[in-house]
Coordinates of N, CA and C and ligand atoms in Angstrom, one line a residue:
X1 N -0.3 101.2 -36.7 CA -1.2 100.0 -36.8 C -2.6 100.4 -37.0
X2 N -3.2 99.9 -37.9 CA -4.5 100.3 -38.3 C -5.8 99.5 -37.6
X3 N -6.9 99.2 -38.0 CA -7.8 99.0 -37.1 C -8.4 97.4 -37.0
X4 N -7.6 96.7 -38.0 CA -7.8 95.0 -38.6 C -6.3 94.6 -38.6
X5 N -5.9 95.0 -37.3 CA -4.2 94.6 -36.8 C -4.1 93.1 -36.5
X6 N -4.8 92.3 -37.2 CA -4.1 91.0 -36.5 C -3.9 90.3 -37.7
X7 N -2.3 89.8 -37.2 CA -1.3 89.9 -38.1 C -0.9 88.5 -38.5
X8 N -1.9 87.6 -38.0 CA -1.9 86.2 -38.7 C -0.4 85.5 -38.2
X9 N 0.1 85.7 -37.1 CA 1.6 85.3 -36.9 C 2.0 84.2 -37.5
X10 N 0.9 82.8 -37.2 CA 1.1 81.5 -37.2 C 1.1 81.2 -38.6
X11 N 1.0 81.9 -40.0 CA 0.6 81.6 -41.1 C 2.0 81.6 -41.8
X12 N 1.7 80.5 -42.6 CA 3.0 79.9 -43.4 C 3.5 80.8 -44.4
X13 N 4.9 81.3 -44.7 CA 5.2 81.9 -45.7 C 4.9 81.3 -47.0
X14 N 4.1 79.4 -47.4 CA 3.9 79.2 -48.5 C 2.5 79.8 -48.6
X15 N 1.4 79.5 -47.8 CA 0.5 80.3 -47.8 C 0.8 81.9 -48.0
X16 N 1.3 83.0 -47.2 CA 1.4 84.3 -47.8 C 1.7 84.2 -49.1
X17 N 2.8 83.3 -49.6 CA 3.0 83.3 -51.2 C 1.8 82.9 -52.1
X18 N 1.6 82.0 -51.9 CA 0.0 81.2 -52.7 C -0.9 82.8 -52.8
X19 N -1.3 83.6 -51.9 CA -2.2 84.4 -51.8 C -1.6 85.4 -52.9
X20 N -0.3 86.0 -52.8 CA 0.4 86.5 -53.9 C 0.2 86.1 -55.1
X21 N 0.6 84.9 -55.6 CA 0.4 85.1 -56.8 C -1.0 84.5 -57.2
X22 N -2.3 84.6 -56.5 CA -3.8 84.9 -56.7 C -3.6 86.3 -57.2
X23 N -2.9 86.7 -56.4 CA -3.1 88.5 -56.8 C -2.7 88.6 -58.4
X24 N -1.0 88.2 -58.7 CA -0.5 88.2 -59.5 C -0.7 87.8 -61.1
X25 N -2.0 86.7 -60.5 CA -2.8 85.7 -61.6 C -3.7 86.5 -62.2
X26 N -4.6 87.9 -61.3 CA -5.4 88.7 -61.8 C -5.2 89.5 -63.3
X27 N -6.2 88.9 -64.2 CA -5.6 90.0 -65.7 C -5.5 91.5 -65.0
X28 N -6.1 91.8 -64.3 CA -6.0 93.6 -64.5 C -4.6 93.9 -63.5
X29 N -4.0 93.0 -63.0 CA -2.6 93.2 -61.9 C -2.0 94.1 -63.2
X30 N -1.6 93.2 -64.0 CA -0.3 93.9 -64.8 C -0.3 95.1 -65.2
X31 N -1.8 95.7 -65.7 CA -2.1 97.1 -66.0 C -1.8 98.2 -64.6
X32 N -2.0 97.3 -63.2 CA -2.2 98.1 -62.2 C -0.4 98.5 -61.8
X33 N 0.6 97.9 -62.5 CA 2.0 98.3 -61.8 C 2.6 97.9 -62.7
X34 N 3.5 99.1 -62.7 CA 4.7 98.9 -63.8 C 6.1 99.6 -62.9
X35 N 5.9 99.3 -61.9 CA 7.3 99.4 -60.9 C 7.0 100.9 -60.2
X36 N 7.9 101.6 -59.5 CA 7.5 102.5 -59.0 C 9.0 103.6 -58.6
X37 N 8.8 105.2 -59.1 CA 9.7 105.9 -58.4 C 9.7 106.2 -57.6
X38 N 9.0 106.3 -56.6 CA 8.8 106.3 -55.0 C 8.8 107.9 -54.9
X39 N 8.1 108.4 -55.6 CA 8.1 110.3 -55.5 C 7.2 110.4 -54.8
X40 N 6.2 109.9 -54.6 CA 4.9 110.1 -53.7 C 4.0 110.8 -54.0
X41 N 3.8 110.9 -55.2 CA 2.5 111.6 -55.7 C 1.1 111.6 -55.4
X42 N 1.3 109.7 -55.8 CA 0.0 109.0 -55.5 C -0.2 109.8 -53.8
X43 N 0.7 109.9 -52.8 CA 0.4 109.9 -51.4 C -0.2 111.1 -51.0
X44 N 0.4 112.0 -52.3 CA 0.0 113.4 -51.8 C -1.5 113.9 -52.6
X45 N -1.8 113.0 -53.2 CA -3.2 113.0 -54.0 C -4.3 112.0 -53.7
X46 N -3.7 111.3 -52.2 CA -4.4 110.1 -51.4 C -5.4 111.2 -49.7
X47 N -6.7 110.8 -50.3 CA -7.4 111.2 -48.7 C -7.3 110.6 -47.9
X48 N -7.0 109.5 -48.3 CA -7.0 108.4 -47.0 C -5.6 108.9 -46.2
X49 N -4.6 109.0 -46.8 CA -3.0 109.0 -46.4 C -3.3 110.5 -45.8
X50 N -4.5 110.8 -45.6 CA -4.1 111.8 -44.4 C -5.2 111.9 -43.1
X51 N -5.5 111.0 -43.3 CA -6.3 110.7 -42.3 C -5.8 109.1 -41.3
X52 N -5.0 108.2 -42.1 CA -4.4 106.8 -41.4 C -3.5 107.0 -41.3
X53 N -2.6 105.9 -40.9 CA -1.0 104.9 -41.0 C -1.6 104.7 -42.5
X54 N -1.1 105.3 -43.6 CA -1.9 104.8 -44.6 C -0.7 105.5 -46.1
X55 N -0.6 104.7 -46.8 CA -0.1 105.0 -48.0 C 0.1 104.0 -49.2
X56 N -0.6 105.1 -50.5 CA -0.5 104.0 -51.6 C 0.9 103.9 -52.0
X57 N 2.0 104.8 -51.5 CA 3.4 104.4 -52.2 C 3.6 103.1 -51.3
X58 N 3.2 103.0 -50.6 CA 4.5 101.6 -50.0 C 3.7 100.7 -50.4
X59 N 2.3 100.7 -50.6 CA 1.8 99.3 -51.7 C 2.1 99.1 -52.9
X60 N 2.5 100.1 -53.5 CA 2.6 100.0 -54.8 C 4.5 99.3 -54.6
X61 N 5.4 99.6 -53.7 CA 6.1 99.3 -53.3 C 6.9 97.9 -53.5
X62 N 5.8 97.5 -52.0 CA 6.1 96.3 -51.8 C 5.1 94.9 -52.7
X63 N 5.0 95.8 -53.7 CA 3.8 95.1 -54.9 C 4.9 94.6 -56.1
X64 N 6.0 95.6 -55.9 CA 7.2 95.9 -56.9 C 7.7 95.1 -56.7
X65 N 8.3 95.3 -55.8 CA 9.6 94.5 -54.6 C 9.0 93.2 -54.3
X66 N 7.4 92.5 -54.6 CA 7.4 91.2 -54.1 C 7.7 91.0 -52.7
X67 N 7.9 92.2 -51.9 CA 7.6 91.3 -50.7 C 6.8 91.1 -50.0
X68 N 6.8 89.6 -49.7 CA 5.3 89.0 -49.7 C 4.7 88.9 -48.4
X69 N 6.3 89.1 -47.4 CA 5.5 89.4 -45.7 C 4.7 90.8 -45.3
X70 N 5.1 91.6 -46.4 CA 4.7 93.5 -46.1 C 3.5 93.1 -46.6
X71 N 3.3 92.7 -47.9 CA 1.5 92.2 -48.7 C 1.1 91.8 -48.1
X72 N 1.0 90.8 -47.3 CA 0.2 90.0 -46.1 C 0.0 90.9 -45.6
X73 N 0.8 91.6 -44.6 CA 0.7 92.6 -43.6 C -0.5 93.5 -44.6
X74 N 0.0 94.2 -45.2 CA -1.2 95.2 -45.6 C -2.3 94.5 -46.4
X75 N -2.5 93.2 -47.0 CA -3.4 92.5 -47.2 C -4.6 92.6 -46.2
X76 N -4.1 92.9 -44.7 CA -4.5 92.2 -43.4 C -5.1 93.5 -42.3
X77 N -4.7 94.5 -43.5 CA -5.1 96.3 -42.2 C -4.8 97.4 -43.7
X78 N -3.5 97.7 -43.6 CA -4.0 98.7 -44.7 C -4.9 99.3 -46.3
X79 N -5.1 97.7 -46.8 CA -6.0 97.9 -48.0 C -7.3 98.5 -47.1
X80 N -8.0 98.2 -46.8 CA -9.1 98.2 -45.8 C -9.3 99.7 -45.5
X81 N -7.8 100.7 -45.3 CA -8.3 102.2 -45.4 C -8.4 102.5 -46.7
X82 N -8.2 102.1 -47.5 CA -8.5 102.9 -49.1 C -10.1 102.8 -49.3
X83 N -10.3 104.1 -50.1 CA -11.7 104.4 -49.8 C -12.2 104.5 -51.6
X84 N -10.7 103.8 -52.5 CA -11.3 103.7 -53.8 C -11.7 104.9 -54.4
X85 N -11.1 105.6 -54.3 CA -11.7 107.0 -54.7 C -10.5 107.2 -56.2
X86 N -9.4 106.3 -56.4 CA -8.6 106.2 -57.5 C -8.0 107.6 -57.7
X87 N -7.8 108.5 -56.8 CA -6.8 109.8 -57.1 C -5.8 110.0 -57.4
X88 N -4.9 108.2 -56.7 CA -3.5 108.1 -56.9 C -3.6 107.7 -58.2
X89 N -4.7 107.6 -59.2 CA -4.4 106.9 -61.0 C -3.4 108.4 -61.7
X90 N -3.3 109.3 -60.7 CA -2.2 109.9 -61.9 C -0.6 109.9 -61.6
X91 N -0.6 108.7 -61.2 CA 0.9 108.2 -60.9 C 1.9 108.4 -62.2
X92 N 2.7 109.0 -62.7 CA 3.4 109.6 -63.4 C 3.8 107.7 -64.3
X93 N 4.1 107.0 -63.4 CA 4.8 105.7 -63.8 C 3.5 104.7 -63.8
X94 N 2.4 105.6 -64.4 CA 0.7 104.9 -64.8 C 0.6 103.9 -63.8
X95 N 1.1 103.7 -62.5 CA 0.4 102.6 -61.8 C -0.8 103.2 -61.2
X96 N -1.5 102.0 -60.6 CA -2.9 102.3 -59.4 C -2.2 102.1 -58.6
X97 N -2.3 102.3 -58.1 CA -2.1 101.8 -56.2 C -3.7 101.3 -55.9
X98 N -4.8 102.2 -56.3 CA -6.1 101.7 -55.9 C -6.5 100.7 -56.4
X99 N -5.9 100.3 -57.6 CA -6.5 99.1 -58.8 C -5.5 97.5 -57.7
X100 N -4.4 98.0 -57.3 CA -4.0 96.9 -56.6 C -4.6 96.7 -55.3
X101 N -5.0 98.0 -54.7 CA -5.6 97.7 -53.5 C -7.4 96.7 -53.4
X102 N -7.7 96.7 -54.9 CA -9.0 96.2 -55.6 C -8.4 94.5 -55.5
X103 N -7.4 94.5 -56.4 CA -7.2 93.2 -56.3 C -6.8 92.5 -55.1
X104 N -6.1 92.7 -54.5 CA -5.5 92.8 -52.8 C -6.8 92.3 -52.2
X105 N -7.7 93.4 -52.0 CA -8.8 93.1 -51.5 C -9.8 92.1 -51.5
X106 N -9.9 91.6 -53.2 CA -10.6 90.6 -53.8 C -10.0 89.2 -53.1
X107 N -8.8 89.3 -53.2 CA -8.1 87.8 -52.8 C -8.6 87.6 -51.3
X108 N -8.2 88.9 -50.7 CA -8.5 88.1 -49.2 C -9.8 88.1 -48.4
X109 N -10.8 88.6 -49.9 CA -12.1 88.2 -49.7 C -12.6 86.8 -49.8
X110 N -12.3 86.3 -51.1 CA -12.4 85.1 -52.0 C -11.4 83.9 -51.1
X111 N -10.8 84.4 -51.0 CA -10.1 83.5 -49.4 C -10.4 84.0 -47.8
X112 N -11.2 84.0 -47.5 CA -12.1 84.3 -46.2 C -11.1 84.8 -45.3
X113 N -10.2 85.8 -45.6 CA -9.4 86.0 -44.4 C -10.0 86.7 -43.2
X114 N -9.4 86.5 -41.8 CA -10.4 86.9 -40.8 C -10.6 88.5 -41.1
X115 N -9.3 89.2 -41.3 CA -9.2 90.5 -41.3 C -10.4 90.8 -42.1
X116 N -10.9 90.3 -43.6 CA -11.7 90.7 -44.4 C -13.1 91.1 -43.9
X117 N -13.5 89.8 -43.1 CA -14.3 89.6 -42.4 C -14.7 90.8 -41.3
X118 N -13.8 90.6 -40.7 CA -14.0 91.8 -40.2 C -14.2 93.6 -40.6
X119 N -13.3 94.0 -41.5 CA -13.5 94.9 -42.0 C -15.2 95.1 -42.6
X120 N -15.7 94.4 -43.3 CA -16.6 94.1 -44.0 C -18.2 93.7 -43.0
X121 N -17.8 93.4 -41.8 CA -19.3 92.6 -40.8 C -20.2 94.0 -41.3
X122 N -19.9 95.1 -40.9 CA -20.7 96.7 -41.1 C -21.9 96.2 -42.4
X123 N -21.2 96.1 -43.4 CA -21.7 96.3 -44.5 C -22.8 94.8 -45.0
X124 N -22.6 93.7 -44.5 CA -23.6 92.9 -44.4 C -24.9 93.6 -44.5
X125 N -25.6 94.5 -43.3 CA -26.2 94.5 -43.1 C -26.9 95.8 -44.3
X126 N -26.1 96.3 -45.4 CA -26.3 97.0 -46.3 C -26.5 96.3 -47.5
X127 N -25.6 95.1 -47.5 CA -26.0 93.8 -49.0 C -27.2 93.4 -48.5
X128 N -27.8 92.9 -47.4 CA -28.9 92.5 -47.1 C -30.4 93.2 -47.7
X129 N -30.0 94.7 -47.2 CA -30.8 95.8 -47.3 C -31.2 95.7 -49.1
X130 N -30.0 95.8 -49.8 CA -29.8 96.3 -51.1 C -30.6 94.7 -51.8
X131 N -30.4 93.4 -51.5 CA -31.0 92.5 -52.2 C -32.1 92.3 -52.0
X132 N -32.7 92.5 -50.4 CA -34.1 92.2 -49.8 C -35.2 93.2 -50.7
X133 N -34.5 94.8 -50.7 CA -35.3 95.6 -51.4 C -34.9 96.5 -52.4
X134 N -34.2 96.1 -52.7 CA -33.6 97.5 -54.3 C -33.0 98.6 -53.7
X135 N -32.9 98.7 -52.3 CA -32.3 100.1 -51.9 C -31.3 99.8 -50.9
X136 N -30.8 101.1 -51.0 CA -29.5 101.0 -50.1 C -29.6 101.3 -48.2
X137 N -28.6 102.1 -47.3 CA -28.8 102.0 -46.6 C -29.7 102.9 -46.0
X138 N -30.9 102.8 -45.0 CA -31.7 103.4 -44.4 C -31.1 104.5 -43.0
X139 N -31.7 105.1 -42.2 CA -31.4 105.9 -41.5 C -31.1 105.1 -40.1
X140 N -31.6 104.4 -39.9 CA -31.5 103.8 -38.6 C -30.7 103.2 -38.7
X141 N -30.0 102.8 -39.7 CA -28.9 101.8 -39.8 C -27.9 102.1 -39.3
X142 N -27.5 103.3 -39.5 CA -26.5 104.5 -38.9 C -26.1 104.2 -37.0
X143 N -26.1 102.8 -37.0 CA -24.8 103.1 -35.3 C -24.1 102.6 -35.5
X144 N -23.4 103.3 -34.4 CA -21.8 103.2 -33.9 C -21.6 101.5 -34.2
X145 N -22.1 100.7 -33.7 CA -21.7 99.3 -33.4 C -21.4 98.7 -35.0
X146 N -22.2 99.2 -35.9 CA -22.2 98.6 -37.2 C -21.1 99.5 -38.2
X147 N -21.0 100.7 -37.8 CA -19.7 101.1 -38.6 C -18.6 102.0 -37.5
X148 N -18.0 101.1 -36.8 CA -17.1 101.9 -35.7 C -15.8 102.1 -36.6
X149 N -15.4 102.1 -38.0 CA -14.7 103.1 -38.6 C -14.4 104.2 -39.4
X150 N -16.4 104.7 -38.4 CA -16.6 106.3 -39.0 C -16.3 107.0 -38.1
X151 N -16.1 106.5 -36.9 CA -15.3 107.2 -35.8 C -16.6 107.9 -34.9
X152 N -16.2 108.7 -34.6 CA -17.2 109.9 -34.0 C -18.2 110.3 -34.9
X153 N -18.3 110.6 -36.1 CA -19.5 111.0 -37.3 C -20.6 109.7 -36.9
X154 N -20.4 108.7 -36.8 CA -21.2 107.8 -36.8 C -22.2 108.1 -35.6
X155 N -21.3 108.6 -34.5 CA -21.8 108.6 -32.9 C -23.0 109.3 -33.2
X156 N -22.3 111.1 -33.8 CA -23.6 112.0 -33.8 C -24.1 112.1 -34.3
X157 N -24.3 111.2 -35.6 CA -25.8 111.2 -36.5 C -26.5 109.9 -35.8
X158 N -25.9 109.1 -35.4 CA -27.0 108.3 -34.8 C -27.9 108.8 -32.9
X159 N -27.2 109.7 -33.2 CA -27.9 110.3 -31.2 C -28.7 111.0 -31.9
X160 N -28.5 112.0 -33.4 CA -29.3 112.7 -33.3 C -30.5 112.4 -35.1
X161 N -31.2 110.9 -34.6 CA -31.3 110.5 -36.0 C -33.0 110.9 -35.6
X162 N -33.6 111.2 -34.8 CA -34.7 111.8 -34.8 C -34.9 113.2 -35.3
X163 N -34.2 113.8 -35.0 CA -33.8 114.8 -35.7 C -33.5 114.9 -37.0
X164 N -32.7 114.7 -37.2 CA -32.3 114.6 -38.7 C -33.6 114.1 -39.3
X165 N -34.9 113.2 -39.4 CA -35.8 112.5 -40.0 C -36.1 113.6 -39.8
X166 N -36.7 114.2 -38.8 CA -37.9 115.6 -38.7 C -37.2 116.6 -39.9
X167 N -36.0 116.6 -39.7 CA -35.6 118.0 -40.4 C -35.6 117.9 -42.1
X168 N -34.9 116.5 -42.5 CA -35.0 116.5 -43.8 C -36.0 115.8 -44.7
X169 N -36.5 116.3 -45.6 CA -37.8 116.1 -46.4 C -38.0 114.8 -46.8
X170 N -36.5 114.3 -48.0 CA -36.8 112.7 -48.4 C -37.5 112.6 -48.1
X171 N -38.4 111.6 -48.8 CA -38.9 110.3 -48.0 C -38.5 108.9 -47.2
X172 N -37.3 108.7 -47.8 CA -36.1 107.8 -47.4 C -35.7 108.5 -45.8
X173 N -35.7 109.3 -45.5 CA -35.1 109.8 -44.2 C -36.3 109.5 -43.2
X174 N -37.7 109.5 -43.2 CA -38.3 109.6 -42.2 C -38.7 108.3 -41.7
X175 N -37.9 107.1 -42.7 CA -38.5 106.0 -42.6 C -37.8 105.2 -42.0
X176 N -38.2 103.8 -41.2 CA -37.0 102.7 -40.6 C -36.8 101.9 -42.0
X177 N -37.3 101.8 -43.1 CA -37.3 101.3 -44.1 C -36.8 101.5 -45.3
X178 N -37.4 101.7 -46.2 CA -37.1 102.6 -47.7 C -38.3 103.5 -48.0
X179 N -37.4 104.1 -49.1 CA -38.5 105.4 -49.1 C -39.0 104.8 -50.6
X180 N -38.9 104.2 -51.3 CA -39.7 103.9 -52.5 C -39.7 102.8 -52.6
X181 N -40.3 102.1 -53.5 CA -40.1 100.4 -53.7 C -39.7 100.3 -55.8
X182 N -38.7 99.0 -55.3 CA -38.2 98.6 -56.7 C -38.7 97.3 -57.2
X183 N -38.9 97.8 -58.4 CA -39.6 96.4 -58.6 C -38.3 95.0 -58.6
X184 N -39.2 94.3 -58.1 CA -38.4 92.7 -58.4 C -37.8 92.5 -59.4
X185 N -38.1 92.7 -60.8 CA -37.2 92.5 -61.9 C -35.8 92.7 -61.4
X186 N -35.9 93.8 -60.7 CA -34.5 94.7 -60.9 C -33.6 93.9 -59.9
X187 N -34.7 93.7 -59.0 CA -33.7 92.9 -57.9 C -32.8 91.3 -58.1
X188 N -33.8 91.0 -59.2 CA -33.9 89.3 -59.7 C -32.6 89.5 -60.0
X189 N -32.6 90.7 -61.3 CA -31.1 91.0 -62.3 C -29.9 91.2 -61.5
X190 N -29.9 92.0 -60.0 CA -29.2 92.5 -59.6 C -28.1 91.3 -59.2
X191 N -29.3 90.5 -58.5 CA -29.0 89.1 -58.5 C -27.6 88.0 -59.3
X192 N -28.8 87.6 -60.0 CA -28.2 87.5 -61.5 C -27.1 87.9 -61.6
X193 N -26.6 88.8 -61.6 CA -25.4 89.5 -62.0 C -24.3 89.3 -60.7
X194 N -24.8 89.1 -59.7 CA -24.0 88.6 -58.8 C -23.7 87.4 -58.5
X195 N -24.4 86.8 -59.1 CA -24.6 85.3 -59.3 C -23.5 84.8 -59.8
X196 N -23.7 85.5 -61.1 CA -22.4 85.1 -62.3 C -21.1 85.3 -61.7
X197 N -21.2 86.6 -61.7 CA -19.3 87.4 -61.4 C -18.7 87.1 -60.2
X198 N -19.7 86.3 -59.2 CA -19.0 85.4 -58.2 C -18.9 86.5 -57.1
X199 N -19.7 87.3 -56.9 CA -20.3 88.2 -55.8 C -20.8 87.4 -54.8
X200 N -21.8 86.6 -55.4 CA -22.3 85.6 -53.9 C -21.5 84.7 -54.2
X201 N -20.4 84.2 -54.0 CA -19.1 83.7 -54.0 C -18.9 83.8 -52.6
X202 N -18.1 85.8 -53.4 CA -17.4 86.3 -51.9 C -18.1 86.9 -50.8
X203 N -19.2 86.5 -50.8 CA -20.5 86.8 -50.0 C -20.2 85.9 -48.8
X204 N -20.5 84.7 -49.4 CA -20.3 83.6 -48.7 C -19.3 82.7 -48.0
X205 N -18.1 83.7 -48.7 CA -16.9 83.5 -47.8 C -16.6 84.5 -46.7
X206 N -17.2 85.7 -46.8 CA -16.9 86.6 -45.3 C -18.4 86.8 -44.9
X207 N -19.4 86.0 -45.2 CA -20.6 85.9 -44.2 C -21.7 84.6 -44.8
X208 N -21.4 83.6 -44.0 CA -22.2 82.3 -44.5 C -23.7 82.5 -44.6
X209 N -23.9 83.4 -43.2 CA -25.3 83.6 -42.9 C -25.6 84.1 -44.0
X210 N -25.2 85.4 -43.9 CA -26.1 86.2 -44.8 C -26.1 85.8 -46.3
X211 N -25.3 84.9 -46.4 CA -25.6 84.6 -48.1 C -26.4 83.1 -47.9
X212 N -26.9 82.8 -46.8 CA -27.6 81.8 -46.5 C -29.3 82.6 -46.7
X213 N -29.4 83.6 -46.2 CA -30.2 84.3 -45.8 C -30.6 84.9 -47.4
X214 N -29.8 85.6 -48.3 CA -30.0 85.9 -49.2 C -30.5 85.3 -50.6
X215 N -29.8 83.5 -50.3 CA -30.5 82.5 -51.1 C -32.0 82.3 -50.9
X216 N -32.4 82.2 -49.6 CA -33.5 81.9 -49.4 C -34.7 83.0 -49.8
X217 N -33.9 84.2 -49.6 CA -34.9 85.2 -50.2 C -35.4 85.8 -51.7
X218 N -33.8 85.2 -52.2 CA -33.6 85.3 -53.6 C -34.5 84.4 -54.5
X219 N -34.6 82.3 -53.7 CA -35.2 81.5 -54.2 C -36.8 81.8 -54.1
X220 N -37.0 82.5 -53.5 CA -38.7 82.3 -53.3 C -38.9 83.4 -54.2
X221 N -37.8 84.8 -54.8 CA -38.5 85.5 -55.7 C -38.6 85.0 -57.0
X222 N -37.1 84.4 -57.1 CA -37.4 83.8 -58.7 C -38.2 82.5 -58.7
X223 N -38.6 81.9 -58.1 CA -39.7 80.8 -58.4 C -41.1 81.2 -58.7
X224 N -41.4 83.0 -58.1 CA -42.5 83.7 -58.4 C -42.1 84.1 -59.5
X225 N -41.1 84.4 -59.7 CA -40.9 85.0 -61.1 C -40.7 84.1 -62.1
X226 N -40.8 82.7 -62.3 CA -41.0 81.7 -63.1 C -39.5 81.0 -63.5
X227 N -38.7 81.4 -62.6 CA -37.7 80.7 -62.8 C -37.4 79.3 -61.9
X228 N -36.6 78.2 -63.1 CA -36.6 77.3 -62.7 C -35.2 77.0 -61.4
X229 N -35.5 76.2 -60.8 CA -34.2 75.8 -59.6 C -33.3 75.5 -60.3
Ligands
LIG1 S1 3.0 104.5 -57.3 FE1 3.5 106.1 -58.8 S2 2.9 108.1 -57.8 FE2 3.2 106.5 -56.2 S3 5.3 106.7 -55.5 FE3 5.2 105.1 -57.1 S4 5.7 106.2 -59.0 FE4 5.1 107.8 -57.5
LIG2 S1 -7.8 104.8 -54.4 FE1 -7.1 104.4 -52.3 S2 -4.9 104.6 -52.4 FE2 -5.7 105.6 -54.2 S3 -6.0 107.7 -53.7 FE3 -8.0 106.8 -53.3 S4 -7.9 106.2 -51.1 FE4 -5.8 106.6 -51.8

């Protein structure tokens, strides 16, 4: 059992199906599986599958097989260890396992599942960072409470984040902030682009706030920036 174990008991097998074939509807599904010989290649070329309960053969599996109570289930805890790193693409029978764990993941973003939500609270606080100012995550950002599925790594860089600033040069490291500034253009576009492709979509289906928060930050740049409402 992985770390986003709740398993939705009360939820209708028409619902688990509905969510299925969201998956199924995706143009890039059918490129991602073309059935599976269950050799385990992908598993033996997977980092994650050695560090979890974790394997791309039984998604690619029960992706095959259509069964739609195992997809829920791993809809709901196992996509969530894949770390996208696509190692399993040299699956002899050209599936992803990671390209379905993408779509997998899309759906039960785009449909607010709790699990998603959960997996995901950590990283709010990194979309925030990335739209407020062109950059990614800062040094301080680094506790336990905000990413408790870095395990212990998390613990001892954040006991020892004074240190670490003294020790390493960046300028990004010494700071509670960013170490350079980006211009607004970039941020407007970044925008923009999330706009379209339905990112602040799924923004705002696994955090109201923050994509509350990010309109309002977003609206007051492009009105400076001469854009219309
Ligand atoms: S997905 Fe591909 S590599 Fe993995 S078990 Fe199935 S056939 Fe083998
Ligand atoms: S993309 Fe996911 S499933 Fe594929 S090898 Fe990487 S961690 Fe494993």
């Amino acid at each position: 059992m992985g770390l986003f174990a709740d398993k939705y008991p009360d939820v209708p097998y028409e619902e688990k199906s509905r969510l299925w074939e969201q998956v199924k509807a995706d143009p890039r599904f059918p490129t991602y599986l073309y059935g599976c010989y269950e050799c385990g290649i992908c598993v033996a070329a997977c980092p994650s599958a050695r560090f979890y309960d974790f394997s791309p053969r039984k998604i690619a599996q029960a992706a095959a097989r259509e069964d739609i109570e195992l997809i829920f289930e791993q809809m709901n805890d196992d996509v969530w260890n894949c770390s996208q790193c696509f190692s399993c693409n040299r699956c002899p029978r050209q599936n992803s396992p990671g390209g379905i764990i993408t779509v997998l993941r899309e759906v039960s973003v785009k449909n607010g599942l709790k699990s998603a939500k959960q997996a995901l609270e950590g990283y709010s606080r990194i979309i925030y960072k990335i739209m407020g100012t062109g950059t990614q995550v800062s040094p301080d950002m680094l506790q336990p409470d905000a990413f408790p599925d870095w395990g212990p790594q998390v613990r001892a860089v954040s006991a020892d984040l004074d240190v670490w600033r003294r020790a390493l040069p960046p300028e990004t490291l010494h700071t509670t902030s960013t170490g350079w500034q980006v211009d607004d253009k970039t941020i407007i576009e970044l925008y923009l682009i999330w706009h379209h492709t339905g990112v602040m979509d799924m923004i705002a289906e696994v955090d109201e706030g923050l994509h509350m928060i990010l309109n309002d930050v977003m609206e007051e740049k492009l009105e400076e920036a001469g854009y219309e409402a």
